[in-house]
Amino acid sequence: MQAGLAANLEPIRARFLKLLQERKAEIQHNLEVAAEAPDQADQALLNIAAVLHKIAGTAGTLGFEQLGTRAREIENLILEHNGDQSVQHSELYPVINAFLDQPLQAT
Amino acid sequence: MHILAVDDDPIILEILSAFVETMDDHEIVTAESVADALNIIEHQEKHFDCFLLDIQMPGTDGIEFCGILREMNAYLRTPIIMLTAMSEKSYIDKAFNAGATDYITKPFELNGLKGRLSLVEKIAIEARNTSSKLTNASPLRRNRDLVQQELNLHSPIPIFDVDGVIENHAMENYVTKLSRSELCGSVVIGFTIRHAADLFCNLSDFDFSCVITDVSEAISDCLLPAQRLVSYAGNGTYVAVVEGVTHIDLERLVNQMNRCIHAMELCTSDGMSLDVRICAGRPNRLVWRKGTAAVEALREAHISAEDAAEQLERELSCIWSTEMTA
C-alpha cells in the first residue's frame, strides 16, 4: 500500500504547492487590506485565519509539518486576538509576513 | 465500505480519495459541502457505510450534518468520523453529542486513519443491518423494529433521540480523544438499574429496551446543567462523563433521578406498572487519566455502580434479619 499511496500522493503534493502560492497571495492581499483600512482589519484578519486553517489542515499529511504547525499557530494567534481591543492589529502583521517569507521544508 | 467524505478543502478530498484507492475493501465518494452531500445521498442508490466529515464548512457545518444524518433511519447508527482541525473540547463535546462515532484531528496520519476505519467496520456492518430493518419507520417505531434482533442483557442497546446519550463505543472514543488537561475537570459516574436481570427476564425485549431508553433520559436530564455525556454499557448500567463539577451530592442526585423515573410512570406494553429504581457507584475523577486509562475509568465506574447495587440489596436484606441465638 505504501508505495502505491506515495505515488498517489505525489500529484496532490504538487497541487498543494500550486494552491499554496494562491493561498499566500490571498493572505498577502488581506494583509494589505488590514494595513490600509483599519475599519476592515478585523474581517481581513479572519479571512487570513480561514486560509491558514486550510493550509494547516493538509500540510502535515502531505509532509510539510513545519509549515502546517506555523499556520496553525498564527491562525490561533489571530483568533485569540480577534475582538480584543487591547491588542494592536499591527503586532500581528510582522508575524504573518514572516510566514509568507518562510522557506518551504518537506519533512 | 462505501464511504462519503465531506470537506470544503479539495486537497483533503484528493488525499482521502488517493488513500482509499490503495485499499481493496473501501470505496469513496466526495462532496465539497453539506448541500452536495445531501444531494448525493438522495440520488445515490448504494447505501453509505461510513462518513468522514469536516466541521468548519461554509453553510451547514459538519456537526449539524452529523445531526441531520442521525435523523435519517438509513444512517441512524452508521459510523461518522469527524475529520477536523477543530481540536477544542467544546467541538469534541458537540460532535459526540450530535452522534459522532469518532473524532480525528487534522493534520492526520494516513496509517492512523486506516486503523480507525478498520475499527468502525464492525459497527458499519451492524448499522447496515439496523437500517435495513428501519426503512420508512417513524421515530416511534424505531425501537420496536430494532428489538426484533435478539437482545442480550450484557450488551449495550443503542439508544436514539435522547439528548446527551451516545453509543457506548462512541463514549470510549470520546474519553480517548480528550487530552489529560481536558479530562482533568471531568468525573465519571456509573448508574445501574436495580434488579436489571429480573427486569430483563420478566419483560419483553421491546419493553426492556423502552425502560433502558427512559432511564437514560432521566439520568441525562438530571445531570443538567452540567456538560454531560451518558452511554448505556449493558447489564442495566450506564456510565456518565460529567464536566465542571467540584462537588456532587450523590445521594440527592440519585434521589432526583429516581423521582424523575417514578414520574415517568413506566409500564409494560400491556399496562403493568413497573417499579424501576437506580443507584450510583463511586464518582471517579478523571485526573491525569488519558487514552486507555480513561477507558479503564469507564469500566471501573460500571463495576462500582453494580457493586453499589449489590451492597444495597445486602443492606436491605439485613434490616429484617434477626440474630440467631442458641
XYZ file of C-alpha atoms in Angstrom:
433
model
C 0.000 0.000 0.000
C 2.801 2.428 0.984
C 4.391 2.615 -2.496
C 1.010 2.952 -4.193
C -0.050 5.629 -1.743
C 3.171 7.602 -2.132
C 2.687 7.561 -5.895
C -0.942 8.670 -5.499
C 0.032 11.480 -3.142
C 2.769 12.924 -5.365
C 0.450 14.799 -7.781
C -1.582 16.035 -4.786
C 1.563 17.465 -3.225
C 2.226 19.308 -6.482
C -1.329 20.708 -6.485
C -0.981 21.648 -2.812
C 2.175 23.628 -3.599
C 0.485 25.387 -6.526
C -2.523 26.157 -4.323
C -0.159 27.318 -1.578
C 1.060 30.110 -3.841
C -2.552 31.203 -4.448
C -3.320 30.978 -0.737
C -0.244 33.020 0.128
C -1.349 35.650 -2.417
C -4.776 35.712 -0.708
C -3.111 36.206 2.673
C -0.930 38.971 1.218
C -3.985 40.725 -0.245
C -5.879 40.580 3.074
C -2.793 41.763 4.923
C -2.667 44.842 2.682
C -6.381 45.495 3.242
C -5.893 45.217 7.017
C -2.931 47.588 6.976
C -4.535 50.194 4.711
C -8.117 50.152 6.007
C -8.204 49.736 9.810
C -12.023 49.507 9.812
C -11.748 46.356 7.676
C -8.833 44.880 9.593
C -10.901 42.510 11.780
C -12.559 40.878 8.785
C -9.321 40.776 6.766
C -7.555 39.005 9.641
C -10.399 36.489 9.927
C -10.041 35.834 6.179
C -6.336 35.203 6.744
C -7.146 32.835 9.633
C -9.512 30.880 7.350
C -6.784 30.458 4.700
C -4.239 29.430 7.349
C -6.795 26.916 8.687
C -6.856 25.184 5.306
C -3.075 25.162 4.972
C -2.747 23.726 8.493
C -5.302 21.003 7.771
C -3.393 19.375 4.919
C 0.264 20.455 5.084
C 1.256 17.912 7.746
C -0.378 14.971 5.980
C 1.498 15.858 2.786
C 4.855 16.069 4.554
C 5.093 19.817 5.248
C 4.740 19.582 9.009
C 6.651 22.759 9.859
C 4.505 24.815 7.502
C 1.301 23.324 8.926
C 2.359 23.859 12.535
C 3.261 27.512 11.897
C -0.001 28.099 10.007
C -1.958 26.660 12.973
C -0.022 28.820 15.470
C -0.738 32.021 13.555
C -4.386 31.060 12.993
C -4.783 30.588 16.763
C -2.977 33.863 17.422
C -5.379 35.745 15.131
C -8.441 34.078 16.644
C -7.224 34.814 20.191
C -6.685 38.481 19.303
C -9.959 38.791 17.402
C -12.180 41.305 19.207
C -9.514 42.080 21.808
C -9.234 45.874 21.581
C -6.130 45.940 23.783
C -4.091 44.222 21.085
C -2.878 46.248 18.151
C -3.503 44.504 14.846
C -0.180 45.788 13.635
C 1.538 43.462 16.116
C 0.270 40.539 14.054
C 1.407 41.839 10.676
C 5.140 41.023 11.013
C 4.247 37.504 12.179
C 2.043 36.945 9.120
C 4.683 38.490 6.856
C 7.307 36.142 8.242
C 5.019 33.208 7.464
C 4.718 34.355 3.853
C 8.511 34.536 3.600
C 9.090 31.217 5.372
C 11.042 28.803 3.149
C 9.224 25.556 2.467
C 10.758 22.454 4.023
C 9.444 18.983 3.456
C 9.870 16.560 6.365
C -17.016 0.126 2.998
C -18.765 2.673 0.812
C -17.555 5.985 2.294
C -18.816 9.556 1.837
C -16.262 12.272 2.682
C -17.409 15.874 3.072
C -14.841 18.693 3.266
C -14.665 22.150 1.688
C -10.931 21.709 1.092
C -10.422 19.910 -2.251
C -6.905 18.867 -1.236
C -8.257 16.888 1.723
C -10.762 15.180 -0.565
C -7.981 14.326 -3.018
C -5.827 12.905 -0.213
C -8.722 10.783 1.040
C -9.521 9.538 -2.455
C -5.870 8.667 -3.118
C -5.680 6.909 0.238
C -8.867 4.868 -0.190
C -7.830 3.920 -3.746
C -4.959 1.924 -2.256
C -7.348 -0.221 -0.194
C -9.257 -3.067 -1.809
C -12.181 -3.165 0.575
C -13.223 0.503 0.559
C -14.515 2.984 -1.993
C -15.105 6.679 -1.570
C -17.415 9.417 -2.854
C -16.578 13.044 -2.038
C -18.568 16.248 -1.570
C -17.341 19.817 -1.013
C -20.366 20.908 1.042
C -23.231 19.507 3.076
C -25.661 20.587 0.338
C -23.670 18.500 -2.198
C -23.547 15.588 0.241
C -27.320 15.628 0.782
C -27.818 15.691 -2.972
C -25.504 12.690 -3.374
C -27.290 10.777 -0.589
C -30.641 11.482 -2.219
C -29.573 10.273 -5.651
C -27.148 7.508 -4.785
C -28.758 4.097 -4.658
C -25.909 2.493 -2.789
C -26.034 2.860 0.985
C -23.049 4.601 2.621
C -21.276 2.591 5.339
C -19.191 5.386 6.817
C -18.965 9.195 6.765
C -15.845 11.334 7.099
C -16.904 14.875 7.981
C -15.054 18.148 8.311
C -16.565 20.509 10.900
C -15.821 24.015 9.676
C -17.501 24.459 6.294
C -19.442 27.317 4.720
C -23.205 26.894 5.139
C -24.222 23.879 7.213
C -21.259 22.684 9.266
C -20.189 19.097 9.891
C -21.724 18.890 13.391
C -25.135 19.993 12.098
C -24.795 17.493 9.266
C -23.999 14.770 11.781
C -27.318 15.555 13.497
C -29.141 15.537 10.132
C -27.725 12.091 9.313
C -28.805 10.726 12.699
C -32.362 11.811 11.912
C -32.346 9.550 8.848
C -33.355 5.931 9.528
C -30.821 4.795 6.939
C -27.944 6.392 8.872
C -29.095 6.078 12.475
C -26.044 4.047 13.515
C -23.697 4.408 10.547
C -20.166 5.329 11.712
C -19.461 9.047 11.428
C -15.828 10.042 11.848
C -15.206 13.753 12.276
C -12.034 14.703 10.424
C -11.351 18.235 11.533
C -8.807 20.810 12.556
C -11.020 21.897 15.460
C -9.259 20.390 18.471
C -11.020 22.365 21.248
C -13.045 20.348 23.742
C -16.236 22.280 23.012
C -16.184 20.985 19.410
C -15.412 17.435 20.540
C -18.338 17.569 23.012
C -20.736 18.958 20.399
C -19.680 16.412 17.779
C -20.173 13.382 20.041
C -23.431 14.841 21.362
C -24.630 15.160 17.753
C -23.903 11.473 17.160
C -20.278 11.259 16.010
C -18.641 7.854 16.373
C -15.040 9.019 16.364
C -13.008 12.224 16.077
C -9.697 12.688 14.263
C -7.821 15.988 14.257
C -6.021 17.324 11.212
C -3.334 17.018 10.145
C -3.810 13.279 10.392
C -1.523 10.331 9.745
C -2.906 8.170 6.953
C -1.910 4.993 8.793
C -3.862 6.236 11.804
C -6.916 6.817 9.629
C -6.580 3.292 8.235
C -6.676 1.923 11.791
C -9.758 3.982 12.674
C -11.561 2.801 9.532
C -10.927 -0.825 10.394
C -12.228 -0.187 13.925
C -15.546 1.168 12.630
C -16.037 -1.575 10.035
C -17.797 -3.863 12.521
C -20.105 -1.021 13.564
C -20.809 -0.340 9.875
C -21.996 -3.910 9.356
C -24.306 -3.719 12.403
C -25.549 -0.308 11.221
C -26.375 -1.667 7.779
C -28.445 -4.448 9.385
C -30.189 -1.880 11.572
C -31.027 0.483 8.726
C -32.394 -2.331 6.560
C -34.946 -3.004 9.337
C -35.923 0.624 9.642
C -36.763 1.697 6.125
C -39.504 4.318 6.404
C -40.088 3.605 10.108
C -41.247 6.579 12.171
C -39.119 7.519 15.223
C -41.785 5.914 17.435
C -41.451 2.628 15.577
C -37.653 2.625 15.612
C -37.217 0.876 18.959
C -39.917 -1.681 18.201
C -38.323 -2.544 14.871
C -34.850 -2.595 16.323
C -35.579 -5.060 19.093
C -36.654 -7.602 16.533
C -32.973 -8.508 16.754
C -32.479 -10.508 19.932
C -31.369 -8.507 22.971
C -28.673 -9.631 25.327
C -28.695 -8.316 28.901
C -24.952 -7.747 28.945
C -24.652 -5.973 25.588
C -25.176 -2.261 25.050
C -28.503 -1.403 23.415
C -28.460 1.594 21.053
C -30.482 4.499 22.419
C -31.869 7.065 19.989
C -33.311 10.548 20.273
C -32.218 11.203 23.863
C -30.192 14.361 24.285
C -26.774 13.747 25.828
C -26.918 9.962 25.347
C -24.431 8.391 22.947
C -23.459 4.870 21.948
C -21.048 3.005 24.183
C -18.258 2.711 21.597
C -18.561 6.463 20.923
C -18.144 7.121 24.673
C -14.885 5.160 24.646
C -13.658 7.159 21.644
C -14.761 10.389 23.364
C -12.679 9.857 26.514
C -9.788 8.507 24.463
C -9.823 11.654 22.338
C -9.731 14.171 25.178
C -6.348 15.248 26.438
C -5.233 14.877 30.029
C -5.897 18.538 30.787
C -9.366 18.408 29.234
C -10.279 15.370 31.310
C -8.940 16.996 34.457
C -12.231 18.665 35.359
C -14.355 15.648 34.462
C -15.885 12.961 36.636
C -17.105 9.563 35.519
C -20.055 8.028 37.388
C -21.785 4.700 36.853
C -25.530 4.292 37.405
C -27.268 0.932 37.423
C -30.876 -0.187 37.367
C -31.508 -2.271 40.459
C -32.680 -5.818 39.647
C -31.912 -5.256 35.951
C -31.527 -9.001 35.376
C -35.013 -9.659 36.823
C -36.469 -6.932 34.613
C -34.723 -8.413 31.600
C -36.133 -11.892 32.344
C -39.659 -10.688 33.040
C -40.079 -8.113 30.283
C -40.297 -8.463 26.536
C -37.229 -7.236 24.622
C -39.201 -4.202 23.480
C -40.356 -3.275 26.993
C -36.840 -3.759 28.369
C -35.353 -1.516 25.673
C -38.015 1.133 26.467
C -37.043 1.038 30.155
C -33.370 1.408 29.213
C -34.180 4.405 26.997
C -36.457 6.116 29.558
C -33.957 5.679 32.380
C -31.190 7.094 30.171
C -33.342 10.171 29.639
C -33.872 10.609 33.382
C -30.123 10.260 34.058
C -29.157 12.646 31.270
C -31.755 15.275 32.231
C -30.919 15.179 35.936
C -27.221 15.759 35.214
C -28.054 19.089 33.595
C -26.967 21.869 33.601
C -23.516 20.254 33.752
C -21.923 19.328 30.429
C -22.504 15.583 30.308
C -22.472 12.585 28.031
C -24.121 9.318 29.019
C -23.911 5.881 27.426
C -25.581 2.554 28.135
C -22.918 -0.073 28.754
C -25.203 -3.119 29.122
C -26.450 -5.115 32.147
C -28.711 -2.211 33.166
C -25.701 0.021 33.750
C -24.893 3.464 32.356
C -21.708 5.491 32.509
C -21.752 9.276 32.501
C -18.875 11.694 31.978
C -19.735 14.954 33.695
C -17.649 18.088 33.365
C -17.015 21.024 35.651
C -18.474 19.774 38.917
C -16.446 20.429 42.032
C -18.761 18.622 44.427
C -21.509 16.067 43.845
C -24.180 15.281 46.405
C -24.625 11.789 45.018
C -27.456 10.793 47.323
C -29.524 13.828 46.297
C -28.685 13.283 42.648
C -29.795 9.632 42.720
C -32.965 10.573 44.635
C -33.741 13.178 41.995
C -33.177 10.634 39.228
C -35.416 8.099 40.958
C -38.148 10.732 41.400
C -37.809 11.574 37.707
C -38.121 7.871 36.747
C -41.106 7.489 39.096
C -42.799 10.494 37.459
C -42.444 8.764 34.069
C -44.935 6.105 35.292
C -43.128 3.334 33.425
C -45.251 0.374 32.466
C -45.167 -2.632 30.154
C -46.900 -2.757 26.756
C -49.856 -4.466 28.407
C -50.179 -1.751 31.053
C -48.472 -3.380 34.030
C -46.846 -0.735 36.205
C -43.082 -1.012 36.687
C -41.131 -0.017 39.766
C -37.726 0.922 38.382
C -35.031 2.442 40.566
C -31.372 3.111 40.072
C -28.331 3.517 42.270
C -24.921 5.025 41.617
C -21.338 3.906 42.044
C -18.477 5.943 43.395
C -17.678 9.054 41.292
C -14.214 8.804 39.805
C -12.280 11.922 38.845
C -10.519 11.587 35.521
C -7.476 13.497 36.768
C -4.480 12.680 34.605
C -6.190 9.697 33.048
C -5.975 9.609 29.320
C -6.404 7.139 26.466
C -6.759 3.556 27.638
C -6.586 4.689 31.290
C -9.665 6.853 30.698
C -11.463 3.885 29.093
C -10.472 1.833 32.147
C -12.111 4.524 34.320
C -15.379 3.915 32.430
C -15.113 0.208 33.205
C -14.382 0.928 36.876
C -17.439 3.194 37.060
C -19.549 0.394 35.581
C -18.289 -2.118 38.168
C -18.637 0.378 41.019
C -22.324 1.006 40.179
C -23.098 -2.717 40.098
C -21.186 -3.269 43.353
C -23.248 -0.466 44.918
C -26.471 -2.167 43.787
C -25.370 -5.482 45.326
C -24.326 -3.764 48.538
C -27.701 -2.020 48.724
C -29.544 -5.320 48.378
C -27.390 -6.897 51.098
C -28.078 -3.976 53.431
C -31.818 -4.083 52.731
C -31.974 -7.802 53.437
C -30.150 -7.225 56.721
C -32.823 -4.856 58.034
C -35.207 -7.712 58.858
C -32.756 -10.432 59.754
C -32.548 -11.384 63.403
C -29.536 -12.597 65.209
C -29.606 -16.358 65.628
C -29.169 -17.208 69.262
C -28.985 -20.525 70.939
